[in-house]
């Protein structure tokens, strides 16, 4: 089994003499594309009341079009970076990202908005995996564990940056100002990357077009099922058909990849328990992270009366461990091992989510303490899992390694929002006042309930808090149980390597 701390990469180009600016640049780029997922959720109330006049389904896809395109193209975009040059693909991605944000900013209707969101997702897919490839090539071997830990922290902090930055912009301006600000940041990042990022060697492998198309189609079908589940019902025809298509297309993809000489992503790689466990671990880490983000902003606003900006700032305690402790994690992994580190990480994350479910009505400092505990869990998990995935593939496939990390993150994020959202809605509707619970159709959001019964404000917000607490407890249980599988897989991989 490959080392979990990213061993020296044979045949890599000579590291750039100044890797610090490269690390800073790719960290900011990563925080930008990850944070945009969180920032757009804060804009939903403004978008709902805007001249676009979106339906509830339109609002869902304004948020999720970015995630779907991002997640389904991130591995192919990593392969394109390996083939065509990671710096060029990164800069192109930042340009596409900025263009998509501008299209969304000037959108006169929902159709144009969705086109802009899809373009932005394409840009994000080009950015994230190639950040990893550039970082690995620009950093001396002995510094790679530290650099990967910092980059992993940046991806974890990205969601918080999106909450805080998005809240600040939305408080000062409109949702259109948010897209303009994102476009300006992306343009600045592109100039920074042009100055700091080194050009790396290109892979001689041919692009696997059939495998790529099947992979993209399978992921799109899977994400449509996950996203539509809470809205259409998990047993609906649309959702079941989407999952069936995902399975069928996935099997076709495996069959094709096993036969081509240069597969985009060889399915046989997942026989390595270290890689498969790390992929599951990354999915679960971001399941808990974005499940929390989905609940947190609304819980702070409805439960505590926070403004949009205050809700964005309210998540900051989660970042404290990431900012302060990340640099110590590689040394801790060397001393106690990856299994023990991951066991502590998932226990802390689960305990933090459970604690928040009981602290939602307590004083904010108690709630903030729960966020710090979750931050400790992410601080331990992200660098360890990032290094495991990066070390499982050779240097010429660094873009694919970055794509695999990004794909598991996005899948975890989508699952977290879908599962937590489903449980939240079920708990909310179950605790609604009697007059609202008899209404047809049943109100599924706080806004809908308050529109029907503005005098029941306290009862409606209490119903939302009940639903949110149940959702957080369910997320804590999922993280705990799936985390145990990840730890067991990592232990098995270490025992196999020791034989």
CSV table of C-alpha atoms in Angstrom, one decimal:
chain,number,residue,atom,x,y,z
A,1,UNK,CA,0.0,0.0,0.0
A,2,UNK,CA,1.2,3.5,-0.7
A,3,UNK,CA,2.1,5.7,2.2
A,4,UNK,CA,-0.6,7.9,3.5
A,5,UNK,CA,1.7,10.9,3.6
A,6,UNK,CA,2.4,11.3,-0.1
A,7,UNK,CA,5.9,9.9,-0.8
A,8,UNK,CA,8.3,11.6,-3.1
A,9,UNK,CA,7.0,11.4,-6.6
A,10,UNK,CA,9.5,9.9,-9.0
A,11,UNK,CA,10.1,11.5,-12.3
A,12,UNK,CA,8.5,14.8,-11.2
A,13,UNK,CA,9.8,18.1,-12.6
A,14,UNK,CA,12.1,19.9,-10.3
A,15,UNK,CA,10.1,21.8,-7.7
A,16,UNK,CA,9.8,25.6,-8.2
A,17,UNK,CA,12.1,27.5,-6.0
A,18,UNK,CA,9.3,29.5,-4.5
A,19,UNK,CA,6.5,27.1,-3.7
A,20,UNK,CA,4.9,29.4,-1.0
A,21,UNK,CA,3.1,31.6,-3.6
A,22,UNK,CA,1.9,28.6,-5.4
A,23,UNK,CA,0.4,27.1,-2.2
A,24,UNK,CA,-1.2,30.4,-1.4
A,25,UNK,CA,-2.6,30.8,-4.9
A,26,UNK,CA,-4.1,27.3,-5.2
A,27,UNK,CA,-5.5,27.5,-1.7
A,28,UNK,CA,-7.4,30.7,-2.6
A,29,UNK,CA,-8.6,29.2,-5.9
A,30,UNK,CA,-9.9,26.2,-4.0
A,31,UNK,CA,-11.6,28.3,-1.3
A,32,UNK,CA,-13.3,30.3,-4.1
A,33,UNK,CA,-14.8,27.4,-6.0
A,34,UNK,CA,-15.8,25.5,-2.8
A,35,UNK,CA,-17.1,28.6,-1.1
A,36,UNK,CA,-19.4,29.5,-4.0
A,37,UNK,CA,-21.5,26.4,-3.2
A,38,UNK,CA,-22.2,27.8,0.3
A,39,UNK,CA,-22.5,31.5,-0.8
A,40,UNK,CA,-25.3,30.9,-3.3
A,41,UNK,CA,-27.5,29.3,-0.5
A,42,UNK,CA,-27.5,32.6,1.3
A,43,UNK,CA,-28.8,34.3,-1.8
A,44,UNK,CA,-31.8,32.0,-2.2
A,45,UNK,CA,-34.3,34.3,-0.3
A,46,UNK,CA,-33.3,37.3,-2.5
A,47,UNK,CA,-33.5,35.2,-5.6
A,48,UNK,CA,-36.9,33.9,-4.6
A,49,UNK,CA,-38.2,37.5,-4.4
A,50,UNK,CA,-36.3,38.8,-7.5
A,51,UNK,CA,-37.6,39.8,-10.9
A,52,UNK,CA,-36.6,36.3,-12.2
A,53,UNK,CA,-39.7,34.9,-10.5
A,54,UNK,CA,-38.3,31.4,-10.0
A,55,UNK,CA,-40.4,28.5,-8.9
A,56,UNK,CA,-39.3,26.3,-6.0
A,57,UNK,CA,-37.9,23.8,-8.5
A,58,UNK,CA,-36.1,26.6,-10.4
A,59,UNK,CA,-34.5,27.8,-7.1
A,60,UNK,CA,-33.3,24.2,-6.4
A,61,UNK,CA,-31.6,24.0,-9.8
A,62,UNK,CA,-30.1,27.5,-9.6
A,63,UNK,CA,-28.3,26.2,-6.5
A,64,UNK,CA,-27.6,22.7,-7.9
A,65,UNK,CA,-26.7,23.3,-11.6
A,66,UNK,CA,-23.3,24.4,-10.5
A,67,UNK,CA,-22.8,21.3,-8.3
A,68,UNK,CA,-24.0,18.8,-10.9
A,69,UNK,CA,-21.7,20.2,-13.7
A,70,UNK,CA,-18.8,20.6,-11.2
A,71,UNK,CA,-19.1,17.1,-9.9
A,72,UNK,CA,-19.6,15.2,-13.1
A,73,UNK,CA,-16.7,17.0,-15.0
A,74,UNK,CA,-14.1,17.3,-12.2
A,75,UNK,CA,-12.3,14.0,-13.0
A,76,UNK,CA,-12.4,14.5,-16.8
A,77,UNK,CA,-11.0,18.0,-16.2
A,78,UNK,CA,-8.2,16.6,-14.1
A,79,UNK,CA,-7.4,14.1,-16.9
A,80,UNK,CA,-7.4,17.1,-19.4
A,81,UNK,CA,-4.9,18.9,-17.2
A,82,UNK,CA,-2.6,15.8,-17.1
A,83,UNK,CA,-2.8,15.7,-20.9
A,84,UNK,CA,-2.8,19.4,-22.0
A,85,UNK,CA,-1.0,21.1,-19.1
A,86,UNK,CA,-2.4,21.8,-15.6
A,87,UNK,CA,-1.5,25.5,-15.6
A,88,UNK,CA,-3.3,26.2,-18.8
A,89,UNK,CA,-6.4,24.3,-17.8
A,90,UNK,CA,-6.4,26.0,-14.4
A,91,UNK,CA,-6.3,29.5,-16.0
A,92,UNK,CA,-8.9,28.5,-18.6
A,93,UNK,CA,-11.1,27.3,-15.7
A,94,UNK,CA,-10.8,30.5,-13.8
A,95,UNK,CA,-11.7,32.5,-17.0
A,96,UNK,CA,-14.7,30.2,-17.6
A,97,UNK,CA,-15.7,30.5,-13.9
A,98,UNK,CA,-15.6,34.3,-14.2
A,99,UNK,CA,-17.6,34.3,-17.4
A,100,UNK,CA,-20.3,32.1,-15.9
A,101,UNK,CA,-20.6,34.5,-12.9
A,102,UNK,CA,-21.0,37.5,-15.2
A,103,UNK,CA,-23.7,35.7,-17.2
A,104,UNK,CA,-25.6,34.9,-13.9
A,105,UNK,CA,-25.1,38.5,-12.7
A,106,UNK,CA,-26.9,40.0,-15.8
A,107,UNK,CA,-29.4,37.2,-16.2
A,108,UNK,CA,-32.9,38.6,-17.2
A,109,UNK,CA,-34.6,35.2,-16.6
A,110,UNK,CA,-34.2,31.8,-15.1
A,111,UNK,CA,-33.0,30.2,-18.3
A,112,UNK,CA,-30.0,32.5,-18.6
A,113,UNK,CA,-29.3,32.2,-14.9
A,114,UNK,CA,-29.1,28.4,-15.2
A,115,UNK,CA,-26.8,28.7,-18.3
A,116,UNK,CA,-24.5,31.0,-16.2
A,117,UNK,CA,-24.5,28.5,-13.3
A,118,UNK,CA,-23.6,25.6,-15.6
A,119,UNK,CA,-20.8,27.6,-17.2
A,120,UNK,CA,-19.5,28.5,-13.7
A,121,UNK,CA,-19.6,24.8,-12.7
A,122,UNK,CA,-17.5,23.9,-15.8
A,123,UNK,CA,-14.9,26.5,-14.8
A,124,UNK,CA,-14.9,25.1,-11.2
A,125,UNK,CA,-14.3,21.6,-12.5
A,126,UNK,CA,-11.2,22.8,-14.4
A,127,UNK,CA,-9.9,24.6,-11.4
A,128,UNK,CA,-10.0,22.3,-8.4
A,129,UNK,CA,-8.3,19.1,-9.6
A,130,UNK,CA,-5.5,21.0,-11.3
A,131,UNK,CA,-4.8,22.9,-8.2
A,132,UNK,CA,-3.6,19.6,-6.6
A,133,UNK,CA,-1.5,18.7,-9.6
A,134,UNK,CA,0.2,22.1,-9.7
A,135,UNK,CA,0.8,22.0,-6.0
A,136,UNK,CA,2.4,18.5,-6.1
A,137,UNK,CA,4.8,19.5,-8.9
A,138,UNK,CA,5.7,22.8,-7.3
A,139,UNK,CA,6.5,21.5,-3.8
A,140,UNK,CA,9.7,19.7,-2.7
A,141,UNK,CA,9.0,16.1,-1.7
A,142,UNK,CA,9.8,16.7,2.0
A,143,UNK,CA,7.3,19.6,2.1
A,144,UNK,CA,4.4,17.8,0.3
A,145,UNK,CA,2.6,16.5,3.4
A,146,UNK,CA,2.6,20.0,4.9
A,147,UNK,CA,1.4,21.6,1.6
A,148,UNK,CA,-1.4,19.0,1.1
A,149,UNK,CA,-2.5,19.6,4.7
A,150,UNK,CA,-2.8,23.4,4.1
A,151,UNK,CA,-4.6,22.8,0.8
A,152,UNK,CA,-7.0,20.4,2.5
A,153,UNK,CA,-7.7,23.0,5.2
A,154,UNK,CA,-8.4,25.6,2.5
A,155,UNK,CA,-11.0,23.3,1.0
A,156,UNK,CA,-12.6,22.9,4.4
A,157,UNK,CA,-12.5,26.6,5.1
A,158,UNK,CA,-13.9,27.4,1.7
A,159,UNK,CA,-17.5,26.7,2.8
A,160,UNK,CA,-17.1,29.1,5.7
A,161,UNK,CA,-15.5,31.8,3.5
A,162,UNK,CA,-18.5,31.4,1.2
A,163,UNK,CA,-20.9,32.0,4.1
A,164,UNK,CA,-19.0,35.0,5.5
A,165,UNK,CA,-18.1,36.6,2.2
A,166,UNK,CA,-21.5,35.9,0.7
A,167,UNK,CA,-23.3,37.2,3.7
A,168,UNK,CA,-21.2,40.4,3.6
A,169,UNK,CA,-21.9,41.1,-0.1
A,170,UNK,CA,-25.6,40.2,0.2
A,171,UNK,CA,-26.0,42.5,3.2
A,172,UNK,CA,-24.4,45.4,1.3
A,173,UNK,CA,-25.9,44.7,-2.1
A,174,UNK,CA,-28.0,42.3,-4.1
A,175,UNK,CA,-27.6,38.8,-5.4
A,176,UNK,CA,-26.3,40.3,-8.7
A,177,UNK,CA,-23.5,42.0,-6.7
A,178,UNK,CA,-22.5,38.5,-5.3
A,179,UNK,CA,-22.0,37.2,-8.8
A,180,UNK,CA,-20.0,40.3,-9.8
A,181,UNK,CA,-17.8,40.0,-6.8
A,182,UNK,CA,-17.1,36.3,-7.5
A,183,UNK,CA,-16.2,37.1,-11.1
A,184,UNK,CA,-13.7,39.8,-10.0
A,185,UNK,CA,-12.1,37.4,-7.5
A,186,UNK,CA,-11.8,34.7,-10.2
A,187,UNK,CA,-10.1,37.2,-12.6
A,188,UNK,CA,-7.6,38.2,-9.9
A,189,UNK,CA,-6.9,34.5,-9.2
A,190,UNK,CA,-6.3,33.9,-12.9
A,191,UNK,CA,-3.7,36.7,-12.9
A,192,UNK,CA,-2.1,35.3,-9.7
A,193,UNK,CA,-1.9,31.8,-11.2
A,194,UNK,CA,-0.3,33.2,-14.4
A,195,UNK,CA,2.4,34.8,-12.3
A,196,UNK,CA,3.0,32.1,-9.6
A,197,UNK,CA,2.1,28.6,-11.0
A,198,UNK,CA,4.8,26.7,-12.8
A,199,UNK,CA,4.3,24.8,-16.0
A,200,UNK,CA,4.5,21.1,-15.5
A,201,UNK,CA,5.2,18.2,-17.9
A,202,UNK,CA,2.3,16.8,-19.9
A,203,UNK,CA,1.2,13.2,-20.0
A,204,UNK,CA,1.5,11.3,-23.3
A,205,UNK,CA,-1.7,9.4,-22.5
A,206,UNK,CA,-4.6,9.7,-25.0
A,207,UNK,CA,-7.9,11.1,-23.8
A,208,UNK,CA,-10.5,8.4,-23.1
A,209,UNK,CA,-13.6,9.8,-24.8
A,210,UNK,CA,-16.0,6.9,-24.4
A,211,UNK,CA,-15.1,6.3,-20.8
A,212,UNK,CA,-15.4,10.0,-20.1
A,213,UNK,CA,-18.8,10.3,-21.6
A,214,UNK,CA,-20.1,7.3,-19.8
A,215,UNK,CA,-18.7,8.5,-16.5
A,216,UNK,CA,-20.2,12.0,-16.9
A,217,UNK,CA,-23.6,10.5,-17.8
A,218,UNK,CA,-23.5,8.2,-14.8
A,219,UNK,CA,-22.6,10.9,-12.3
A,220,UNK,CA,-25.3,13.3,-13.8
A,221,UNK,CA,-28.0,10.6,-13.3
A,222,UNK,CA,-26.8,9.8,-9.8
A,223,UNK,CA,-26.8,13.5,-8.8
A,224,UNK,CA,-30.3,14.1,-10.4
A,225,UNK,CA,-31.6,11.2,-8.2
A,226,UNK,CA,-30.0,12.7,-5.1
A,227,UNK,CA,-31.1,16.2,-5.7
A,228,UNK,CA,-34.6,15.4,-6.8
A,229,UNK,CA,-35.1,12.9,-3.9
A,230,UNK,CA,-36.2,15.5,-1.3
A,231,UNK,CA,-38.5,17.3,-3.7
A,232,UNK,CA,-40.1,14.4,-5.7
A,233,UNK,CA,-39.9,11.7,-3.0
A,234,UNK,CA,-37.2,9.0,-2.8
A,235,UNK,CA,-39.7,6.4,-4.2
A,236,UNK,CA,-40.9,8.5,-7.1
A,237,UNK,CA,-40.5,7.4,-10.7
A,238,UNK,CA,-38.1,10.2,-11.6
A,239,UNK,CA,-35.7,9.4,-8.7
A,240,UNK,CA,-35.8,5.6,-9.1
A,241,UNK,CA,-35.3,6.0,-12.9
A,242,UNK,CA,-32.3,8.3,-12.3
A,243,UNK,CA,-30.7,5.8,-9.9
A,244,UNK,CA,-31.4,2.9,-12.2
A,245,UNK,CA,-29.7,4.8,-15.1
A,246,UNK,CA,-26.8,5.7,-12.8
A,247,UNK,CA,-26.2,2.0,-12.0
A,248,UNK,CA,-26.6,0.9,-15.7
A,249,UNK,CA,-24.3,3.6,-17.0
A,250,UNK,CA,-21.8,2.9,-14.2
A,251,UNK,CA,-21.6,-0.7,-15.1
A,252,UNK,CA,-21.1,0.2,-18.8
A,253,UNK,CA,-18.3,2.6,-17.7
A,254,UNK,CA,-16.5,-0.1,-15.8
A,255,UNK,CA,-16.8,-2.5,-18.7
A,256,UNK,CA,-15.3,0.1,-21.1
A,257,UNK,CA,-12.5,1.2,-18.8
A,258,UNK,CA,-11.4,-2.3,-18.2
A,259,UNK,CA,-10.9,-2.7,-22.0
A,260,UNK,CA,-9.3,0.5,-23.1
A,261,UNK,CA,-5.4,0.8,-23.0
A,262,UNK,CA,-5.5,4.2,-21.3
A,263,UNK,CA,-8.6,4.5,-19.1
A,264,UNK,CA,-9.5,7.9,-17.7
A,265,UNK,CA,-9.9,6.3,-14.2
A,266,UNK,CA,-9.1,2.6,-13.9
A,267,UNK,CA,-11.8,0.9,-11.8
A,268,UNK,CA,-9.1,-1.6,-10.6
A,269,UNK,CA,-7.6,1.2,-8.6
A,270,UNK,CA,-10.4,0.8,-6.1
A,271,UNK,CA,-9.2,-2.6,-5.2
A,272,UNK,CA,-6.6,-0.8,-3.0
A,273,UNK,CA,-8.4,-0.5,0.4
A,274,UNK,CA,-6.4,2.6,1.2
A,275,UNK,CA,-7.8,4.5,-1.9
A,276,UNK,CA,-11.4,3.2,-1.5
A,277,UNK,CA,-11.4,4.0,2.2
A,278,UNK,CA,-10.0,7.5,1.6
A,279,UNK,CA,-12.6,8.1,-1.1
A,280,UNK,CA,-15.4,7.1,1.3
A,281,UNK,CA,-13.9,9.1,4.1
A,282,UNK,CA,-13.7,12.2,2.0
A,283,UNK,CA,-17.4,11.7,1.0
A,284,UNK,CA,-18.4,11.3,4.6
A,285,UNK,CA,-16.4,14.3,5.8
A,286,UNK,CA,-18.1,16.6,3.3
A,287,UNK,CA,-21.5,14.9,4.0
A,288,UNK,CA,-21.3,16.2,7.5
A,289,UNK,CA,-19.7,19.5,6.6
A,290,UNK,CA,-22.3,20.6,4.0
A,291,UNK,CA,-25.2,19.0,5.8
A,292,UNK,CA,-24.2,21.4,8.6
A,293,UNK,CA,-24.0,24.3,6.3
A,294,UNK,CA,-27.4,23.5,4.9
A,295,UNK,CA,-29.0,23.7,8.4
A,296,UNK,CA,-26.7,26.2,10.1
A,297,UNK,CA,-27.6,29.5,8.3
A,298,UNK,CA,-31.3,28.9,8.6
A,299,UNK,CA,-31.1,27.7,12.2
A,300,UNK,CA,-29.2,30.9,13.2
A,301,UNK,CA,-31.6,33.1,11.3
A,302,UNK,CA,-34.9,31.5,12.3
A,303,UNK,CA,-33.9,30.2,15.7
A,304,UNK,CA,-31.8,33.1,16.9
A,305,UNK,CA,-33.0,36.0,14.8
A,306,UNK,CA,-29.5,36.5,13.2
A,307,UNK,CA,-29.2,38.6,10.0
A,308,UNK,CA,-27.7,37.1,6.9
A,309,UNK,CA,-24.3,38.6,7.7
A,310,UNK,CA,-24.5,37.5,11.4
A,311,UNK,CA,-25.4,34.0,10.2
A,312,UNK,CA,-22.4,34.0,7.9
A,313,UNK,CA,-20.1,35.2,10.7
A,314,UNK,CA,-21.7,32.7,13.1
A,315,UNK,CA,-20.0,29.7,11.4
A,316,UNK,CA,-16.5,31.2,11.9
A,317,UNK,CA,-15.7,29.1,15.1
A,318,UNK,CA,-15.5,26.0,12.9
A,319,UNK,CA,-12.5,27.5,11.1
A,320,UNK,CA,-10.4,28.1,14.2
A,321,UNK,CA,-8.9,24.5,14.4
A,322,UNK,CA,-8.4,24.5,10.6
A,323,UNK,CA,-6.4,27.8,10.8
A,324,UNK,CA,-4.4,27.0,13.9
A,325,UNK,CA,-3.9,23.2,14.0
A,326,UNK,CA,-3.7,22.0,10.4
A,327,UNK,CA,0.1,22.3,10.2
A,328,UNK,CA,0.5,19.9,13.1
A,329,UNK,CA,-1.6,17.1,11.5
A,330,UNK,CA,1.1,15.5,9.3
A,331,UNK,CA,3.3,15.1,12.3
A,332,UNK,CA,0.5,13.6,14.3
A,333,UNK,CA,-0.3,11.1,11.6
A,334,UNK,CA,3.4,10.0,11.6
A,335,UNK,CA,3.3,9.4,15.4
A,336,UNK,CA,-0.1,7.7,15.9
A,337,UNK,CA,-0.9,6.5,12.4
A,338,UNK,CA,-3.7,7.2,9.9
A,339,UNK,CA,-6.3,4.8,11.5
A,340,UNK,CA,-6.1,6.5,14.9
A,341,UNK,CA,-6.2,10.0,13.4
A,342,UNK,CA,-9.3,9.2,11.3
A,343,UNK,CA,-11.0,7.5,14.3
A,344,UNK,CA,-10.5,10.7,16.3
A,345,UNK,CA,-11.7,12.8,13.3
A,346,UNK,CA,-15.0,11.0,12.8
A,347,UNK,CA,-15.7,10.8,16.6
A,348,UNK,CA,-15.2,14.5,16.9
A,349,UNK,CA,-17.3,15.4,13.9
A,350,UNK,CA,-20.1,13.1,15.0
A,351,UNK,CA,-19.9,14.4,18.6
A,352,UNK,CA,-20.0,18.0,17.3
A,353,UNK,CA,-23.0,17.5,15.2
A,354,UNK,CA,-24.8,15.7,18.0
A,355,UNK,CA,-23.8,18.5,20.4
A,356,UNK,CA,-25.2,21.2,18.1
A,357,UNK,CA,-28.6,19.5,18.0
A,358,UNK,CA,-28.9,20.1,21.7
A,359,UNK,CA,-27.2,23.5,21.7
A,360,UNK,CA,-29.5,25.0,19.1
A,361,UNK,CA,-31.6,26.8,21.7
A,362,UNK,CA,-28.7,27.5,24.2
A,363,UNK,CA,-26.5,30.5,24.4
A,364,UNK,CA,-24.4,31.1,21.3
A,365,UNK,CA,-21.1,30.4,23.0
A,366,UNK,CA,-22.3,26.8,23.7
A,367,UNK,CA,-23.3,26.5,20.0
A,368,UNK,CA,-19.9,27.9,18.9
A,369,UNK,CA,-18.2,25.2,21.0
A,370,UNK,CA,-20.0,22.5,19.0
A,371,UNK,CA,-18.7,24.2,15.8
A,372,UNK,CA,-15.1,24.1,17.1
A,373,UNK,CA,-15.5,20.4,17.8
A,374,UNK,CA,-16.6,19.8,14.2
A,375,UNK,CA,-13.7,21.9,13.0
A,376,UNK,CA,-11.3,19.7,14.9
A,377,UNK,CA,-12.7,16.6,13.2
A,378,UNK,CA,-12.4,18.2,9.7
A,379,UNK,CA,-8.9,19.4,10.6
A,380,UNK,CA,-7.8,15.8,11.3
A,381,UNK,CA,-9.7,14.1,8.5
A,382,UNK,CA,-9.1,16.3,5.5
A,383,UNK,CA,-5.2,16.3,5.4
A,384,UNK,CA,-5.0,12.6,6.1
A,385,UNK,CA,-7.5,11.6,3.4
A,386,UNK,CA,-6.1,14.1,0.9
A,387,UNK,CA,-2.6,12.6,1.3
A,388,UNK,CA,-3.9,9.0,1.0
A,389,UNK,CA,-5.6,9.8,-2.3
A,390,UNK,CA,-2.7,11.8,-3.7
A,391,UNK,CA,-0.2,9.0,-2.9
A,392,UNK,CA,-2.3,6.3,-4.5
A,393,UNK,CA,-1.6,7.6,-8.1
A,394,UNK,CA,1.7,8.4,-9.9
A,395,UNK,CA,2.8,12.0,-10.6
A,396,UNK,CA,1.7,11.9,-14.2
A,397,UNK,CA,-1.9,11.3,-13.0
A,398,UNK,CA,-1.9,14.1,-10.4
A,399,UNK,CA,-4.8,15.8,-12.1
A,400,UNK,CA,-6.9,12.6,-11.8
A,401,UNK,CA,-5.9,12.4,-8.1
A,402,UNK,CA,-7.1,15.9,-7.6
A,403,UNK,CA,-10.3,15.1,-9.6
A,404,UNK,CA,-11.0,12.0,-7.5
A,405,UNK,CA,-10.7,14.1,-4.3
A,406,UNK,CA,-12.9,16.8,-5.7
A,407,UNK,CA,-15.5,14.3,-7.0
A,408,UNK,CA,-15.8,12.6,-3.6
A,409,UNK,CA,-16.1,16.0,-1.9
A,410,UNK,CA,-18.9,17.1,-4.3
A,411,UNK,CA,-20.8,13.8,-3.9
A,412,UNK,CA,-20.6,14.1,-0.2
A,413,UNK,CA,-21.8,17.7,-0.3
A,414,UNK,CA,-24.8,16.8,-2.5
A,415,UNK,CA,-25.6,13.8,-0.3
A,416,UNK,CA,-25.3,15.9,2.9
A,417,UNK,CA,-27.7,18.5,1.6
A,418,UNK,CA,-30.2,16.0,0.2
A,419,UNK,CA,-30.3,13.7,3.3
A,420,UNK,CA,-30.2,16.4,5.9
A,421,UNK,CA,-32.8,18.4,3.8
A,422,UNK,CA,-35.1,15.5,3.6
A,423,UNK,CA,-35.0,14.8,7.4
A,424,UNK,CA,-35.3,18.5,8.2
A,425,UNK,CA,-38.4,18.9,6.0
A,426,UNK,CA,-40.0,15.8,7.5
A,427,UNK,CA,-39.4,16.9,11.0
A,428,UNK,CA,-40.5,20.5,10.3
A,429,UNK,CA,-43.9,19.4,8.8
A,430,UNK,CA,-44.5,16.9,11.6
A,431,UNK,CA,-44.2,19.6,14.2
A,432,UNK,CA,-46.2,22.4,12.5
A,433,UNK,CA,-49.2,23.8,14.3
A,434,UNK,CA,-52.5,21.9,13.8
A,435,UNK,CA,-54.1,24.4,11.5
A,436,UNK,CA,-51.0,24.4,9.2
A,437,UNK,CA,-50.6,20.7,9.3
A,438,UNK,CA,-54.1,20.3,7.8
A,439,UNK,CA,-53.4,22.7,4.9
A,440,UNK,CA,-53.2,21.4,1.4
A,441,UNK,CA,-50.5,21.5,0.0
A,442,UNK,CA,-48.5,21.2,3.3
A,443,UNK,CA,-46.1,24.0,3.7
A,444,UNK,CA,-42.5,22.7,3.4
A,445,UNK,CA,-40.5,25.8,4.3
A,446,UNK,CA,-40.6,28.5,7.0
A,447,UNK,CA,-41.4,31.1,4.4
A,448,UNK,CA,-44.4,29.2,3.1
A,449,UNK,CA,-45.7,28.5,6.6
A,450,UNK,CA,-45.4,32.1,7.7
A,451,UNK,CA,-47.1,33.3,4.5
A,452,UNK,CA,-50.1,31.2,5.4
A,453,UNK,CA,-50.1,31.9,9.2
A,454,UNK,CA,-47.9,34.9,10.1
A,455,UNK,CA,-49.4,34.9,13.6
A,456,UNK,CA,-47.9,31.5,14.3
A,457,UNK,CA,-44.3,32.8,14.0
A,458,UNK,CA,-43.0,31.2,17.2
A,459,UNK,CA,-44.7,27.8,16.6
A,460,UNK,CA,-43.3,27.7,13.0
A,461,UNK,CA,-39.7,28.5,14.1
A,462,UNK,CA,-39.9,26.0,16.9
A,463,UNK,CA,-41.1,23.4,14.3
A,464,UNK,CA,-38.1,24.3,12.1
A,465,UNK,CA,-35.7,23.9,15.1
A,466,UNK,CA,-37.2,20.5,15.9
A,467,UNK,CA,-36.6,19.4,12.3
A,468,UNK,CA,-33.1,20.8,12.2
A,469,UNK,CA,-32.1,19.1,15.5
A,470,UNK,CA,-33.4,15.7,14.2
A,471,UNK,CA,-31.4,16.2,10.9
A,472,UNK,CA,-28.2,17.0,12.8
A,473,UNK,CA,-28.6,13.9,15.0
A,474,UNK,CA,-29.1,11.7,11.9
A,475,UNK,CA,-26.0,13.3,10.3
A,476,UNK,CA,-24.0,12.5,13.4
A,477,UNK,CA,-25.1,8.9,13.3
A,478,UNK,CA,-24.2,8.6,9.6
A,479,UNK,CA,-20.8,10.1,10.1
A,480,UNK,CA,-20.1,7.8,13.1
A,481,UNK,CA,-21.1,4.6,11.3
A,482,UNK,CA,-19.5,5.3,7.9
A,483,UNK,CA,-16.4,6.7,9.7
A,484,UNK,CA,-16.0,3.3,11.4
A,485,UNK,CA,-16.0,1.6,8.0
A,486,UNK,CA,-13.3,4.1,6.8
A,487,UNK,CA,-11.1,3.4,9.8
A,488,UNK,CA,-11.6,-0.4,9.4
A,489,UNK,CA,-10.6,-0.1,5.7
A,490,UNK,CA,-7.5,1.9,6.5
A,491,UNK,CA,-6.4,-0.6,9.1
A,492,UNK,CA,-6.9,-3.4,6.7
A,493,UNK,CA,-4.8,-1.6,4.1
A,494,UNK,CA,-2.0,-1.1,6.6
A,495,UNK,CA,-2.0,-4.8,7.5
A,496,UNK,CA,-1.9,-5.8,3.8
A,497,UNK,CA,1.0,-3.5,3.2
A,498,UNK,CA,2.9,-4.9,6.2
A,499,UNK,CA,2.7,-8.5,4.9
